[in-house]
PDB file of C-alpha atoms in Angstrom:
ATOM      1  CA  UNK U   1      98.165   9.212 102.952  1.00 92.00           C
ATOM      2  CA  UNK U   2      97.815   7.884 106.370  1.00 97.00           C
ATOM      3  CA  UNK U   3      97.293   4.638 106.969  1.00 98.00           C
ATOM      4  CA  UNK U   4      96.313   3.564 111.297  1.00 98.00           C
ATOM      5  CA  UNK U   5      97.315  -0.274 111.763  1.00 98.00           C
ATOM      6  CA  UNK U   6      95.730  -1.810 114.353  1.00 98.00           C
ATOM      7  CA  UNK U   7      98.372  -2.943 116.450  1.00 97.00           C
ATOM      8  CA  UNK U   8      99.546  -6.096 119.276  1.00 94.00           C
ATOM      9  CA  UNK U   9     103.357  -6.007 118.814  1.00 93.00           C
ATOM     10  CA  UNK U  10     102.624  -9.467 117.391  1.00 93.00           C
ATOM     11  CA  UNK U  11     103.671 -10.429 113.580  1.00 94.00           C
ATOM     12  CA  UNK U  12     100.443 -10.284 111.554  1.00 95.00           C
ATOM     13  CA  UNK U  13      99.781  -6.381 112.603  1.00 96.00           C
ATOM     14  CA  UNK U  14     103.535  -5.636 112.338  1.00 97.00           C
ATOM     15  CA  UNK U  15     103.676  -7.744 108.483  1.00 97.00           C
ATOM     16  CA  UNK U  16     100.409  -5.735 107.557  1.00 97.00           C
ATOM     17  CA  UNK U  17     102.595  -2.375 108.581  1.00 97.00           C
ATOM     18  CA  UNK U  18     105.604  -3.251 106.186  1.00 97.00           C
ATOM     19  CA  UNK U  19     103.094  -4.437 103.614  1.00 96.00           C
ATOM     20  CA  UNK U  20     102.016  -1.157 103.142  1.00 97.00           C
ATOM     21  CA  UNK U  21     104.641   0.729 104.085  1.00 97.00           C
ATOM     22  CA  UNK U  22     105.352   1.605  99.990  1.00 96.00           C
ATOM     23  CA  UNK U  23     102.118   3.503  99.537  1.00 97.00           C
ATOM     24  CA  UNK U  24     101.170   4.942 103.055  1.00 98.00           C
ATOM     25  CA  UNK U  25     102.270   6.580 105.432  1.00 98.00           C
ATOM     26  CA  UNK U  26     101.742   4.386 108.776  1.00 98.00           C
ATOM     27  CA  UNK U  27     101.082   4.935 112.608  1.00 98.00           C
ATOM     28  CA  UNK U  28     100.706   1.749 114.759  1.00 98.00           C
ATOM     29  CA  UNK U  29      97.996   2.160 116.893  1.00 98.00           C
ATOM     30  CA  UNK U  30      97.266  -0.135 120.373  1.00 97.00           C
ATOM     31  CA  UNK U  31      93.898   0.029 122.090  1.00 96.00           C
ATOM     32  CA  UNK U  32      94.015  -0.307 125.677  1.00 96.00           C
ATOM     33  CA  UNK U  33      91.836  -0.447 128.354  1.00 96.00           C
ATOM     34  CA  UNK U  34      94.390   0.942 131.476  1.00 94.00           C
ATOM     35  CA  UNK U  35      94.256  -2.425 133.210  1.00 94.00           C
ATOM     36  CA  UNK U  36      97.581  -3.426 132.261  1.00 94.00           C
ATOM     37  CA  UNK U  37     100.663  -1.454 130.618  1.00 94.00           C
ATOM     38  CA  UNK U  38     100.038  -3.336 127.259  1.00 94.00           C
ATOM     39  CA  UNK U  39     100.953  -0.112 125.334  1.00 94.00           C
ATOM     40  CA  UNK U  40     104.727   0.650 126.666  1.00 94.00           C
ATOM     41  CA  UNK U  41     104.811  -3.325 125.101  1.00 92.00           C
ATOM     42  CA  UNK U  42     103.977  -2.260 121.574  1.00 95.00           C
ATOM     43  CA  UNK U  43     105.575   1.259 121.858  1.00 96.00           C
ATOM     44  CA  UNK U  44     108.864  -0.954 122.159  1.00 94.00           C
ATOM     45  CA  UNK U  45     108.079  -2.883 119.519  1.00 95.00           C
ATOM     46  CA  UNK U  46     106.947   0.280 117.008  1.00 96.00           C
ATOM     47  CA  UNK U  47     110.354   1.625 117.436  1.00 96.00           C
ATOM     48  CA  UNK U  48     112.232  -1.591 116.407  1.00 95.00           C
ATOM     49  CA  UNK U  49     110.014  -1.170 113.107  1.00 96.00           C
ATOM     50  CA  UNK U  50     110.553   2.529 113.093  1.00 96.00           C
ATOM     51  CA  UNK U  51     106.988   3.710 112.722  1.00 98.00           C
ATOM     52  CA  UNK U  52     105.296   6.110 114.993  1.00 98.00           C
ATOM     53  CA  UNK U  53     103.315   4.767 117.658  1.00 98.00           C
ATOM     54  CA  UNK U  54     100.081   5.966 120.090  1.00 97.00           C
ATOM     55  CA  UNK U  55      97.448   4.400 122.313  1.00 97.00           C
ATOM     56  CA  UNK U  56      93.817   5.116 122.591  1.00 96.00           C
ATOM     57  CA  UNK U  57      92.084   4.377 125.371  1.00 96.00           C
ATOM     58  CA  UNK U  58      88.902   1.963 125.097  1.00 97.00           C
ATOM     59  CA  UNK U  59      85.813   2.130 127.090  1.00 96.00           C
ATOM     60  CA  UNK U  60      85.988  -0.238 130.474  1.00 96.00           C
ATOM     61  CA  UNK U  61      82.186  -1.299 129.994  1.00 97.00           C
ATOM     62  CA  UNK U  62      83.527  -2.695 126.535  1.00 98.00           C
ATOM     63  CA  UNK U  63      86.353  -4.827 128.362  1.00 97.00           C
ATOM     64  CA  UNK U  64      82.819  -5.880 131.291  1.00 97.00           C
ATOM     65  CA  UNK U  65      80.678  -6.654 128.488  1.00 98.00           C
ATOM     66  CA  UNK U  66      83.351  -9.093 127.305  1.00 98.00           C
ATOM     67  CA  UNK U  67      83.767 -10.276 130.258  1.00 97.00           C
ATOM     68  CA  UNK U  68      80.249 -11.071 130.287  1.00 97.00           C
ATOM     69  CA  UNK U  69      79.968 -13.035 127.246  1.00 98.00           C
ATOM     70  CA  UNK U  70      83.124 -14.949 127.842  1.00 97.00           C
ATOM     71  CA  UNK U  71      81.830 -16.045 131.069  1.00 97.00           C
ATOM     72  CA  UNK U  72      78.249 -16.832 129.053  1.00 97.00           C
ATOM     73  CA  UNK U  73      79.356 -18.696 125.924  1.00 97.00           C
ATOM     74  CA  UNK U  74      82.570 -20.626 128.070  1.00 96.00           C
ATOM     75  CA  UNK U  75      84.831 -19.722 125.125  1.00 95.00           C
ATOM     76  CA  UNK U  76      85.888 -16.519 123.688  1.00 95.00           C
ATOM     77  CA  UNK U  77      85.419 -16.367 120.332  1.00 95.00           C
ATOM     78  CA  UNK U  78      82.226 -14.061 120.510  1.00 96.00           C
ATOM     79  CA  UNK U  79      83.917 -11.952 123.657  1.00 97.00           C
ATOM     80  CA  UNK U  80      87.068 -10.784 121.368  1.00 96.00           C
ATOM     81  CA  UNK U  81      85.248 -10.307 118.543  1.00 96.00           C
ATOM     82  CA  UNK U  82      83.014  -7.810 120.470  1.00 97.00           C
ATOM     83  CA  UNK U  83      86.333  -6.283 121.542  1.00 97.00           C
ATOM     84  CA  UNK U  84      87.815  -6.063 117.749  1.00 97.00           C
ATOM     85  CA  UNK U  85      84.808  -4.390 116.415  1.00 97.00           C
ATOM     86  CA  UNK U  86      85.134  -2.075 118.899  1.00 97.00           C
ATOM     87  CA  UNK U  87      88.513  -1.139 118.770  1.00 97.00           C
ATOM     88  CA  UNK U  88      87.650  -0.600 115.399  1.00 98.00           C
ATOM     89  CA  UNK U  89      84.928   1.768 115.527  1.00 98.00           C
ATOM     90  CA  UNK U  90      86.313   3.707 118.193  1.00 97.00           C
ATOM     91  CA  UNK U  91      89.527   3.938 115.741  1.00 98.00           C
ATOM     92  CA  UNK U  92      87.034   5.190 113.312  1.00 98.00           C
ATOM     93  CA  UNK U  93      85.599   7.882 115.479  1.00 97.00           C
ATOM     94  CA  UNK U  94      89.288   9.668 115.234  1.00 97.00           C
ATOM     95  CA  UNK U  95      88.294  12.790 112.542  1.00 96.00           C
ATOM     96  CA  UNK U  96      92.077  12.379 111.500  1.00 96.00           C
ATOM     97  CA  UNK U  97      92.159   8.357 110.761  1.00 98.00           C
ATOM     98  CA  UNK U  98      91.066   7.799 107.137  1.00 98.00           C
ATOM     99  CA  UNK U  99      92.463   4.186 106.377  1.00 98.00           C
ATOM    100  CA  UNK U 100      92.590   1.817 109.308  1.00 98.00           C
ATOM    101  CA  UNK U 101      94.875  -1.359 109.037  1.00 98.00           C
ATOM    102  CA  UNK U 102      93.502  -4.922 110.139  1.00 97.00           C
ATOM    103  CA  UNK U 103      96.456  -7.723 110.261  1.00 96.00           C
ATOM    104  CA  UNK U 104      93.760 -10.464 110.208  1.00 94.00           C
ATOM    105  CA  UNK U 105      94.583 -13.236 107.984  1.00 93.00           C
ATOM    106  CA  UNK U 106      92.342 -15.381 105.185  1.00 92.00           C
ATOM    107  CA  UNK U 107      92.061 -18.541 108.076  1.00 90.00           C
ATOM    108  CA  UNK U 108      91.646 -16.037 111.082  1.00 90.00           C
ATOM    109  CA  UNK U 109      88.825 -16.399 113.079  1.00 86.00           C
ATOM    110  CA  UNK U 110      89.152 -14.686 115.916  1.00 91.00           C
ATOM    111  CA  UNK U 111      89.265 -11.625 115.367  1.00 92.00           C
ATOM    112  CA  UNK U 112      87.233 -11.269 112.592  1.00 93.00           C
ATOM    113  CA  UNK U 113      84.624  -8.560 111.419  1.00 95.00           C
ATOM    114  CA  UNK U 114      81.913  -9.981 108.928  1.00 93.00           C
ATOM    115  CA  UNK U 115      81.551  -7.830 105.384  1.00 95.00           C
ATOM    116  CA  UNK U 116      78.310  -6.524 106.785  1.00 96.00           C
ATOM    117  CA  UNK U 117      79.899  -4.914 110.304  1.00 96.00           C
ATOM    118  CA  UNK U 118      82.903  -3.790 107.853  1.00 97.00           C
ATOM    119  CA  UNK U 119      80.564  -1.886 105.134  1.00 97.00           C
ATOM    120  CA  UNK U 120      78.270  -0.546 108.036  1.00 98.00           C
ATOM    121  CA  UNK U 121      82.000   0.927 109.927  1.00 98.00           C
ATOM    122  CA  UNK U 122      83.023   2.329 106.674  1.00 98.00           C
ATOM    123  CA  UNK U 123      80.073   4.039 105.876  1.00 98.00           C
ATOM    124  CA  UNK U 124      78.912   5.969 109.309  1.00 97.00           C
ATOM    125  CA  UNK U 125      82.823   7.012 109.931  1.00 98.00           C
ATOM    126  CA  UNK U 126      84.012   7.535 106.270  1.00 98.00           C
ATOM    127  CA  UNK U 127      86.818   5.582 106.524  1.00 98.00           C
ATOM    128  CA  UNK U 128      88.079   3.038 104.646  1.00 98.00           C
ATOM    129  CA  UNK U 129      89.141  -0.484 105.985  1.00 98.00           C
ATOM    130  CA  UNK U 130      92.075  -2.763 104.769  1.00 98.00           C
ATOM    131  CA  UNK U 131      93.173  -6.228 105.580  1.00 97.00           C
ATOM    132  CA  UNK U 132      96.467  -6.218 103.650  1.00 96.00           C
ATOM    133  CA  UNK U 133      96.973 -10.411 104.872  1.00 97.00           C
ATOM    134  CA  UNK U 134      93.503 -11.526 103.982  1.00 95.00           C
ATOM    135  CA  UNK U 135      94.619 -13.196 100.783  1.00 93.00           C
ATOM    136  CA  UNK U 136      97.671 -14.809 102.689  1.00 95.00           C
ATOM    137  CA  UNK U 137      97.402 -18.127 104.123  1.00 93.00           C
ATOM    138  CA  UNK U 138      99.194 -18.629 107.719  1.00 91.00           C
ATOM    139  CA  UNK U 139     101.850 -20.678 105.757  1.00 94.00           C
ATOM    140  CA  UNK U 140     102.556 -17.894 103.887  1.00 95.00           C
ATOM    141  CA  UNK U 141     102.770 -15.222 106.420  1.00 95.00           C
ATOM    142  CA  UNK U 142     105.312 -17.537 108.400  1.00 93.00           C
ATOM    143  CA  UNK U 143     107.494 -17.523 105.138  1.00 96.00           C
ATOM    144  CA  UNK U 144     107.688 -13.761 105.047  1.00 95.00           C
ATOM    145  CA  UNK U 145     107.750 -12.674 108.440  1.00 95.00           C
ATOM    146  CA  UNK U 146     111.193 -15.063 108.459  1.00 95.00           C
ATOM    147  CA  UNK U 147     112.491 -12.888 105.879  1.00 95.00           C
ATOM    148  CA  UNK U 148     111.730  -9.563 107.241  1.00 95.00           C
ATOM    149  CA  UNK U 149     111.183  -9.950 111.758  1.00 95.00           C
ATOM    150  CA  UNK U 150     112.640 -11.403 114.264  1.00 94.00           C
ATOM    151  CA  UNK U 151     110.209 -12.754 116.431  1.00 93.00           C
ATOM    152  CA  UNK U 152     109.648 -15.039 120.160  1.00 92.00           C
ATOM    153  CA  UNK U 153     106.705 -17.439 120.235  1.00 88.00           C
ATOM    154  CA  UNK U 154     105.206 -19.066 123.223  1.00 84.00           C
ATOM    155  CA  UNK U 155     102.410 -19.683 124.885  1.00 81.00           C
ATOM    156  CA  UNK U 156      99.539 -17.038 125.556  1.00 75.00           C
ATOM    157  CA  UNK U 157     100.244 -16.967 129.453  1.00 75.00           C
ATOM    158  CA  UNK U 158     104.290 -16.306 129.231  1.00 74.00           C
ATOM    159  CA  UNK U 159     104.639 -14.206 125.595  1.00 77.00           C
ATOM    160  CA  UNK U 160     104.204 -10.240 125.525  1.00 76.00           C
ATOM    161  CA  UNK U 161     101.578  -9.061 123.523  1.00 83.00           C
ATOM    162  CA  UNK U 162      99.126  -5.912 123.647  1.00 88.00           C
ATOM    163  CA  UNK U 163      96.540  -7.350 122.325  1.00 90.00           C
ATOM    164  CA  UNK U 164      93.063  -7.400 123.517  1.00 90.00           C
ATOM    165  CA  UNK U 165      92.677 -10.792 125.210  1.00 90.00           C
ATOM    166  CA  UNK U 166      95.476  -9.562 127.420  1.00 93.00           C
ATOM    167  CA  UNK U 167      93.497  -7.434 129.501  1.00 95.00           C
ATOM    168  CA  UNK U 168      90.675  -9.328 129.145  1.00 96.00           C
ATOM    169  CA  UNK U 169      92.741 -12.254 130.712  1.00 93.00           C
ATOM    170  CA  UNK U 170      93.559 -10.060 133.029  1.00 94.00           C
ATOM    171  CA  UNK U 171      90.211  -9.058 134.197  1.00 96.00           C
ATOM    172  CA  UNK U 172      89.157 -12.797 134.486  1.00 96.00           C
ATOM    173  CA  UNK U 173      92.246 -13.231 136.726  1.00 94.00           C
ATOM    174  CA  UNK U 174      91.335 -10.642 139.034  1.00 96.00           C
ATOM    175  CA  UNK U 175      87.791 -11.797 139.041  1.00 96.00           C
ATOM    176  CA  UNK U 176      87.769 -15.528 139.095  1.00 94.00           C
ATOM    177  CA  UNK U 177      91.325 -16.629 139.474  1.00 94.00           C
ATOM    178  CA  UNK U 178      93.832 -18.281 136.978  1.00 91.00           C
ATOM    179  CA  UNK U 179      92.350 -21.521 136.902  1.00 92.00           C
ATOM    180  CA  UNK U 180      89.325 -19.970 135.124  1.00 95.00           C
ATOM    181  CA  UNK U 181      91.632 -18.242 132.446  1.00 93.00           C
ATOM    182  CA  UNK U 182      93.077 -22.252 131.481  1.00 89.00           C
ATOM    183  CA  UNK U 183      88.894 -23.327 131.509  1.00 93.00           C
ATOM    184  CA  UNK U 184      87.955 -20.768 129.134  1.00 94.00           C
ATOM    185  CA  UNK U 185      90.961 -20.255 126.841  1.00 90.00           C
ATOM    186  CA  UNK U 186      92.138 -23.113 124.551  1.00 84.00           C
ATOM    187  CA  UNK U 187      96.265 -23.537 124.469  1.00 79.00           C
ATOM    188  CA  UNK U 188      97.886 -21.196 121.742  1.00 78.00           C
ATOM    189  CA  UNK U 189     100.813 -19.483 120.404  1.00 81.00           C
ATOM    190  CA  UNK U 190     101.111 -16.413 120.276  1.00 85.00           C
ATOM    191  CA  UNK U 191     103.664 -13.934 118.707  1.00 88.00           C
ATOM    192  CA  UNK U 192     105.758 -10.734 119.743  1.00 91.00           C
ATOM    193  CA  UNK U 193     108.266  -8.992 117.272  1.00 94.00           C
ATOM    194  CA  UNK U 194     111.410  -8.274 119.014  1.00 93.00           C
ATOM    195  CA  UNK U 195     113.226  -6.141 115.740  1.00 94.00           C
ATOM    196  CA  UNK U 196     112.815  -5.563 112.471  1.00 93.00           C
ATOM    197  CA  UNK U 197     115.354  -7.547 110.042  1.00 90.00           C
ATOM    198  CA  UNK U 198     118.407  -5.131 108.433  1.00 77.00           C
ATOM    199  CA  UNK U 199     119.466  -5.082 105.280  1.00 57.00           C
ATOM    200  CA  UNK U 200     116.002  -6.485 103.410  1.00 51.00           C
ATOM    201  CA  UNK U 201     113.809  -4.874 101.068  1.00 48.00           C
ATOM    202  CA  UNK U 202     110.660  -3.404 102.306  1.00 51.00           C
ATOM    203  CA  UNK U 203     108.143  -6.237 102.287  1.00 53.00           C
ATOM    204  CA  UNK U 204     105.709  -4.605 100.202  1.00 50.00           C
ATOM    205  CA  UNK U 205     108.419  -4.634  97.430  1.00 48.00           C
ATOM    206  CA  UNK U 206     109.025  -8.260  97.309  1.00 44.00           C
TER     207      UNK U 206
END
C-alpha cells in the first residue's frame, strides 16, 4: 500500500513518514504554487530520508484567495488553513493516491482540518486520511525526532521550508513589502530536516 505524506521538509511531515514507514509504502509529496522553488527544498530533503519524492502544482487563485483573507482577518490562521484543505483535496483528486499522510500534531492549530472537512474529503475522493502524530504531544515529537533526524531551527524568515506559508509570504512580499509580512505573522520556529539519523531503528518500530 501507498501511503502520500504531505510534505514541508520540516520534522512533523518527515516523523509522520518514518512512522509509517513499517506498513506503507511512502511518497513525500510538496504542493507548490510556482512562486518560489520550494520543491527542489524538499526534494533534497526526501533523499536524505530515502523516500521518493514529487510536486503537484496548486491552483494560483488558491494562493490570491489566501492572500485575501490574510489581509482581511490581520492574522493567518484562517488563510493557511484554506491553503491545507486545499492541498489536501487536490491530493485527493490524484486517481492513484489512496492514503494521504497529515504530520499535524494533537496541539497543532494551524494547519488543521476539522472532523467534518476530513469525513466530507474522504468520502467524495475515496481516500482515506491519517494523522500518524495526532496522539503525540509536541514534547513528545521533540524526543523522537532527536533520536531519529537531524534537524536546523530558526526563525520563519531565515529557515528553509516548503511549506505553504512560504509562498504565501512570498506573495505578501511582492505585494505589500516585508514590513507587512512581520505585521501579520507572529515570531516562530520553524523546522527543516537536514538527514536522516544512521544506524537507528525505523521509528515506527520503537
Amino acid at each position: 500500500m501507498k501511503a502520500s505524506v504531505l510534505f514541508s521538509g520540516g520534522k512533523d511531515s518527515s516523523l509522520s513518514a518514518l512512522l509509517l514507514e513499517p506498513f506503507f509504502e511512502i511518497e513525500l509529496v510538496t504542493c507548490n504554487f510556482g512562486l518560489l522553488p520550494t520543491g527542489e527544498i524538499a526534494e533534497k530533503t526526501a533523499k536524505e530520508l530515502q523516500f521518493p519524492h514529487r510536486v503537484i502544482p496548486l491552483e494560483r487563485e488558491i494562493l490570491e484567495k489566501a492572500y485575501g483573507m490574510i489581509i482581511r482577518d490581520g492574522f493567518p490562521k484562517n488563510a493557511i488553513n484554506y491553503i491545507h484543505e486545499k492541498a489536501v483535496e487536490t491530493l485527493a483528486s490524484d486517481a492513484e493516491v489512496k492514503f494521504i499522510v497529515d504530520g499535524i500534531r494533537r496541539d497543532d492549530r494551524v494547519p488543521v482540518l476539522a472532523p467534518p472537512r476530513i469525513r466530507s474529503i474522504e468520502d467524495r475522493f475515496g481516500v482515506q486520511y491519517i494523522c500518524p502524530l495526532k496522539g503525540y504531544s509536541r514534547k513528545a515529537v521533540d524526543i523522537l525526532v532527536d533520536r531519529y533526524l537531524v534537524i536546523e531551527e530558526g526563525p520563519s524568515e531565515t529557515t528553509q521550508k516548503a511549506d505553504y506559508e512560504t509562498e504565501l509570504r512570498e506573495l505578501i512580499r511582492q505585494l505589500q513589502g516585508e514590513e507587512k509580512i512581520s505585521e501579520l505573522f507572529p515570531v516562530h520556529i520553524q523546522s527543516h530536516v537536514l538527514s536522516r539519523k544512521t544506524g537507528k531503528k525505523a521509528a515506527g518500530s520503537v
